[in-house]
Amino acid sequence: MQCKKCNKEIPDQVTHCAYCGAATSEAIPNIQITPATTSKRFINYIVDGIGIMIVSSLVSASISGSSSWLLQWLVVPFVYYFISEVLWSKSPAKFVTNTKVVTEYGGKPTASQIAIRSIVRFIPFYPIFFLLTTKKGHRIGWHDRFAHTVVVED
């Protein structure tokens, strides 16, 4: 099972998490997670890309100077994903496709897991690696692999 407080995997028979001390009565039992389809993930990628372009355009129109590229290409995408996924476990596109982000064990991701997801998206050629990486027969992006998260049907 998974500790609800620290999201670490803990044995079923223990009464407290060895990592953070939380009682296992609040632990999440291991469940079968079925990732969202590759087509829904692709739609999420396209819709969120459009959303980021719109927000970036609005930001760059209001700010001029040499730092506007930094806002457009780094800050806006990070904030776009981070805020929406911390608050709702969904980016705007995931509302469209009725999917959400969960931990590998089905729980709500922590802010640090969402931060990792958001940062990993900046790795060059990241979309190509999404197509090449699989886990248990499902395509999984590095942002999910490194953050220990999964996008599932909501």
PDB file of N, CA and C in Angstrom, residues 38-91:
ATOM      1  N   THR A  38      -3.251   6.636 -25.518  1.00  0.00           N
ATOM      2  CA  THR A  38      -2.278   7.507 -26.177  1.00  0.00           C
ATOM      3  C   THR A  38      -2.982   8.606 -26.950  1.00  0.00           C
ATOM      4  N   SER A  39      -4.140   8.319 -27.537  1.00  0.00           N
ATOM      5  CA  SER A  39      -4.857   9.351 -28.291  1.00  0.00           C
ATOM      6  C   SER A  39      -5.346  10.466 -27.368  1.00  0.00           C
ATOM      7  N   LYS A  40      -5.822  10.121 -26.173  1.00  0.00           N
ATOM      8  CA  LYS A  40      -6.236  11.165 -25.228  1.00  0.00           C
ATOM      9  C   LYS A  40      -5.028  11.967 -24.753  1.00  0.00           C
ATOM     10  N   ARG A  41      -3.900  11.296 -24.548  1.00  0.00           N
ATOM     11  CA  ARG A  41      -2.688  12.004 -24.135  1.00  0.00           C
ATOM     12  C   ARG A  41      -2.233  12.963 -25.237  1.00  0.00           C
ATOM     13  N   PHE A  42      -2.370  12.549 -26.491  1.00  0.00           N
ATOM     14  CA  PHE A  42      -1.997  13.415 -27.613  1.00  0.00           C
ATOM     15  C   PHE A  42      -2.918  14.638 -27.680  1.00  0.00           C
ATOM     16  N   ILE A  43      -4.211  14.417 -27.483  1.00  0.00           N
ATOM     17  CA  ILE A  43      -5.167  15.535 -27.464  1.00  0.00           C
ATOM     18  C   ILE A  43      -4.813  16.496 -26.323  1.00  0.00           C
ATOM     19  N   ASN A  44      -4.460  15.951 -25.148  1.00  0.00           N
ATOM     20  CA  ASN A  44      -4.030  16.793 -24.033  1.00  0.00           C
ATOM     21  C   ASN A  44      -2.835  17.658 -24.421  1.00  0.00           C
ATOM     22  N   TYR A  45      -1.886  17.048 -25.103  1.00  0.00           N
ATOM     23  CA  TYR A  45      -0.667  17.754 -25.527  1.00  0.00           C
ATOM     24  C   TYR A  45      -1.006  18.914 -26.471  1.00  0.00           C
ATOM     25  N   ILE A  46      -1.871  18.662 -27.441  1.00  0.00           N
ATOM     26  CA  ILE A  46      -2.241  19.694 -28.421  1.00  0.00           C
ATOM     27  C   ILE A  46      -3.063  20.806 -27.764  1.00  0.00           C
ATOM     28  N   VAL A  47      -4.087  20.450 -27.008  1.00  0.00           N
ATOM     29  CA  VAL A  47      -4.961  21.454 -26.376  1.00  0.00           C
ATOM     30  C   VAL A  47      -4.175  22.290 -25.373  1.00  0.00           C
ATOM     31  N   ASP A  48      -3.342  21.651 -24.548  1.00  0.00           N
ATOM     32  CA  ASP A  48      -2.533  22.418 -23.600  1.00  0.00           C
ATOM     33  C   ASP A  48      -1.510  23.300 -24.326  1.00  0.00           C
ATOM     34  N   GLY A  49      -0.975  22.814 -25.428  1.00  0.00           N
ATOM     35  CA  GLY A  49      -0.055  23.634 -26.229  1.00  0.00           C
ATOM     36  C   GLY A  49      -0.728  24.910 -26.719  1.00  0.00           C
ATOM     37  N   ILE A  50      -1.967  24.772 -27.174  1.00  0.00           N
ATOM     38  CA  ILE A  50      -2.737  25.948 -27.624  1.00  0.00           C
ATOM     39  C   ILE A  50      -3.009  26.879 -26.436  1.00  0.00           C
ATOM     40  N   GLY A  51      -3.385  26.304 -25.308  1.00  0.00           N
ATOM     41  CA  GLY A  51      -3.627  27.106 -24.114  1.00  0.00           C
ATOM     42  C   GLY A  51      -2.392  27.869 -23.672  1.00  0.00           C
ATOM     43  N   ILE A  52      -1.245  27.213 -23.703  1.00  0.00           N
ATOM     44  CA  ILE A  52       0.012  27.868 -23.324  1.00  0.00           C
ATOM     45  C   ILE A  52       0.345  28.985 -24.305  1.00  0.00           C
ATOM     46  N   MET A  53       0.114  28.766 -25.596  1.00  0.00           N
ATOM     47  CA  MET A  53       0.377  29.820 -26.593  1.00  0.00           C
ATOM     48  C   MET A  53      -0.507  31.035 -26.340  1.00  0.00           C
ATOM     49  N   ILE A  54      -1.755  30.814 -26.007  1.00  0.00           N
ATOM     50  CA  ILE A  54      -2.671  31.933 -25.735  1.00  0.00           C
ATOM     51  C   ILE A  54      -2.199  32.718 -24.510  1.00  0.00           C
ATOM     52  N   VAL A  55      -1.912  32.012 -23.427  1.00  0.00           N
ATOM     53  CA  VAL A  55      -1.458  32.688 -22.205  1.00  0.00           C
ATOM     54  C   VAL A  55      -0.128  33.398 -22.445  1.00  0.00           C
ATOM     55  N   SER A  56       0.790  32.744 -23.159  1.00  0.00           N
ATOM     56  CA  SER A  56       2.091  33.364 -23.465  1.00  0.00           C
ATOM     57  C   SER A  56       1.922  34.626 -24.292  1.00  0.00           C
ATOM     58  N   SER A  57       1.009  34.606 -25.246  1.00  0.00           N
ATOM     59  CA  SER A  57       0.753  35.790 -26.082  1.00  0.00           C
ATOM     60  C   SER A  57       0.225  36.940 -25.241  1.00  0.00           C
ATOM     61  N   LEU A  58      -0.678  36.636 -24.319  1.00  0.00           N
ATOM     62  CA  LEU A  58      -1.211  37.676 -23.439  1.00  0.00           C
ATOM     63  C   LEU A  58      -0.121  38.248 -22.534  1.00  0.00           C
ATOM     64  N   VAL A  59       0.730  37.381 -22.021  1.00  0.00           N
ATOM     65  CA  VAL A  59       1.818  37.835 -21.151  1.00  0.00           C
ATOM     66  C   VAL A  59       2.813  38.680 -21.929  1.00  0.00           C
ATOM     67  N   SER A  60       3.212  38.221 -23.116  1.00  0.00           N
ATOM     68  CA  SER A  60       4.203  38.971 -23.889  1.00  0.00           C
ATOM     69  C   SER A  60       3.649  40.297 -24.391  1.00  0.00           C
ATOM     70  N   ALA A  61       2.339  40.388 -24.621  1.00  0.00           N
ATOM     71  CA  ALA A  61       1.739  41.651 -25.049  1.00  0.00           C
ATOM     72  C   ALA A  61       1.777  42.685 -23.933  1.00  0.00           C
ATOM     73  N   SER A  62       1.761  42.207 -22.700  1.00  0.00           N
ATOM     74  CA  SER A  62       1.762  43.142 -21.569  1.00  0.00           C
ATOM     75  C   SER A  62       3.159  43.439 -21.041  1.00  0.00           C
ATOM     76  N   ILE A  63       4.140  42.637 -21.436  1.00  0.00           N
ATOM     77  CA  ILE A  63       5.520  42.837 -20.969  1.00  0.00           C
ATOM     78  C   ILE A  63       6.440  42.904 -22.177  1.00  0.00           C
ATOM     79  N   SER A  64       7.257  43.915 -22.210  1.00  0.00           N
ATOM     80  CA  SER A  64       8.236  44.016 -23.294  1.00  0.00           C
ATOM     81  C   SER A  64       9.632  43.944 -22.704  1.00  0.00           C
ATOM     82  N   GLY A  65      10.587  43.721 -23.550  1.00  0.00           N
ATOM     83  CA  GLY A  65      11.967  43.666 -23.097  1.00  0.00           C
ATOM     84  C   GLY A  65      12.586  42.309 -23.322  1.00  0.00           C
ATOM     85  N   SER A  66      13.819  42.184 -22.895  1.00  0.00           N
ATOM     86  CA  SER A  66      14.578  40.967 -23.161  1.00  0.00           C
ATOM     87  C   SER A  66      14.124  39.783 -22.321  1.00  0.00           C
ATOM     88  N   SER A  67      13.407  40.023 -21.246  1.00  0.00           N
ATOM     89  CA  SER A  67      12.982  38.909 -20.392  1.00  0.00           C
ATOM     90  C   SER A  67      11.663  38.283 -20.836  1.00  0.00           C
ATOM     91  N   SER A  68      11.000  38.838 -21.856  1.00  0.00           N
ATOM     92  CA  SER A  68       9.695  38.286 -22.242  1.00  0.00           C
ATOM     93  C   SER A  68       9.820  36.871 -22.801  1.00  0.00           C
ATOM     94  N   TRP A  69      10.931  36.534 -23.461  1.00  0.00           N
ATOM     95  CA  TRP A  69      11.088  35.162 -23.961  1.00  0.00           C
ATOM     96  C   TRP A  69      11.164  34.178 -22.795  1.00  0.00           C
ATOM     97  N   LEU A  70      11.817  34.587 -21.700  1.00  0.00           N
ATOM     98  CA  LEU A  70      11.916  33.727 -20.529  1.00  0.00           C
ATOM     99  C   LEU A  70      10.531  33.445 -19.963  1.00  0.00           C
ATOM    100  N   LEU A  71       9.713  34.461 -19.896  1.00  0.00           N
ATOM    101  CA  LEU A  71       8.339  34.273 -19.419  1.00  0.00           C
ATOM    102  C   LEU A  71       7.548  33.375 -20.354  1.00  0.00           C
ATOM    103  N   GLN A  72       7.653  33.644 -21.657  1.00  0.00           N
ATOM    104  CA  GLN A  72       6.873  32.884 -22.640  1.00  0.00           C
ATOM    105  C   GLN A  72       7.237  31.411 -22.684  1.00  0.00           C
ATOM    106  N   TRP A  73       8.493  31.076 -22.646  1.00  0.00           N
ATOM    107  CA  TRP A  73       8.922  29.712 -22.907  1.00  0.00           C
ATOM    108  C   TRP A  73       9.238  28.895 -21.666  1.00  0.00           C
ATOM    109  N   LEU A  74       9.402  29.556 -20.507  1.00  0.00           N
ATOM    110  CA  LEU A  74       9.704  28.800 -19.295  1.00  0.00           C
ATOM    111  C   LEU A  74       8.679  29.027 -18.182  1.00  0.00           C
ATOM    112  N   VAL A  75       8.455  30.272 -17.826  1.00  0.00           N
ATOM    113  CA  VAL A  75       7.595  30.560 -16.683  1.00  0.00           C
ATOM    114  C   VAL A  75       6.132  30.222 -16.969  1.00  0.00           C
ATOM    115  N   VAL A  76       5.611  30.686 -18.094  1.00  0.00           N
ATOM    116  CA  VAL A  76       4.192  30.447 -18.395  1.00  0.00           C
ATOM    117  C   VAL A  76       3.871  28.946 -18.476  1.00  0.00           C
ATOM    118  N   PRO A  77       4.639  28.146 -19.230  1.00  0.00           N
ATOM    119  CA  PRO A  77       4.297  26.713 -19.265  1.00  0.00           C
ATOM    120  C   PRO A  77       4.386  26.038 -17.897  1.00  0.00           C
ATOM    121  N   PHE A  78       5.418  26.396 -17.112  1.00  0.00           N
ATOM    122  CA  PHE A  78       5.552  25.795 -15.782  1.00  0.00           C
ATOM    123  C   PHE A  78       4.342  26.146 -14.915  1.00  0.00           C
ATOM    124  N   VAL A  79       4.017  27.431 -14.854  1.00  0.00           N
ATOM    125  CA  VAL A  79       2.907  27.894 -14.013  1.00  0.00           C
ATOM    126  C   VAL A  79       1.574  27.320 -14.507  1.00  0.00           C
ATOM    127  N   TYR A  80       1.402  27.265 -15.825  1.00  0.00           N
ATOM    128  CA  TYR A  80       0.172  26.724 -16.439  1.00  0.00           C
ATOM    129  C   TYR A  80      -0.111  25.316 -15.911  1.00  0.00           C
ATOM    130  N   TYR A  81       0.902  24.437 -16.009  1.00  0.00           N
ATOM    131  CA  TYR A  81       0.718  23.059 -15.560  1.00  0.00           C
ATOM    132  C   TYR A  81       0.703  22.956 -14.042  1.00  0.00           C
ATOM    133  N   PHE A  82       1.643  23.628 -13.389  1.00  0.00           N
ATOM    134  CA  PHE A  82       1.789  23.482 -11.942  1.00  0.00           C
ATOM    135  C   PHE A  82       0.520  23.883 -11.198  1.00  0.00           C
ATOM    136  N   ILE A  83       0.016  25.057 -11.469  1.00  0.00           N
ATOM    137  CA  ILE A  83      -1.155  25.535 -10.727  1.00  0.00           C
ATOM    138  C   ILE A  83      -2.384  24.666 -10.991  1.00  0.00           C
ATOM    139  N   SER A  84      -2.648  24.379 -12.253  1.00  0.00           N
ATOM    140  CA  SER A  84      -3.863  23.607 -12.548  1.00  0.00           C
ATOM    141  C   SER A  84      -3.783  22.171 -12.022  1.00  0.00           C
ATOM    142  N   GLU A  85      -2.607  21.544 -12.109  1.00  0.00           N
ATOM    143  CA  GLU A  85      -2.500  20.154 -11.661  1.00  0.00           C
ATOM    144  C   GLU A  85      -2.405  20.038 -10.141  1.00  0.00           C
ATOM    145  N   VAL A  86      -1.864  21.056  -9.468  1.00  0.00           N
ATOM    146  CA  VAL A  86      -1.871  21.031  -8.000  1.00  0.00           C
ATOM    147  C   VAL A  86      -3.297  21.230  -7.483  1.00  0.00           C
ATOM    148  N   LEU A  87      -4.015  22.161  -8.088  1.00  0.00           N
ATOM    149  CA  LEU A  87      -5.375  22.452  -7.620  1.00  0.00           C
ATOM    150  C   LEU A  87      -6.374  21.353  -7.962  1.00  0.00           C
ATOM    151  N   TRP A  88      -6.355  20.881  -9.198  1.00  0.00           N
ATOM    152  CA  TRP A  88      -7.409  19.977  -9.672  1.00  0.00           C
ATOM    153  C   TRP A  88      -6.910  18.618 -10.151  1.00  0.00           C
ATOM    154  N   SER A  89      -5.603  18.364 -10.136  1.00  0.00           N
ATOM    155  CA  SER A  89      -5.002  17.150 -10.720  1.00  0.00           C
ATOM    156  C   SER A  89      -5.282  17.074 -12.214  1.00  0.00           C
ATOM    157  N   LYS A  90      -5.534  18.221 -12.823  1.00  0.00           N
ATOM    158  CA  LYS A  90      -5.859  18.294 -14.251  1.00  0.00           C
ATOM    159  C   LYS A  90      -5.307  19.591 -14.830  1.00  0.00           C
ATOM    160  N   SER A  91      -4.807  19.517 -16.039  1.00  0.00           N
ATOM    161  CA  SER A  91      -4.553  20.724 -16.816  1.00  0.00           C
ATOM    162  C   SER A  91      -5.862  21.050 -17.535  1.00  0.00           C
TER     163      SER A  91
END
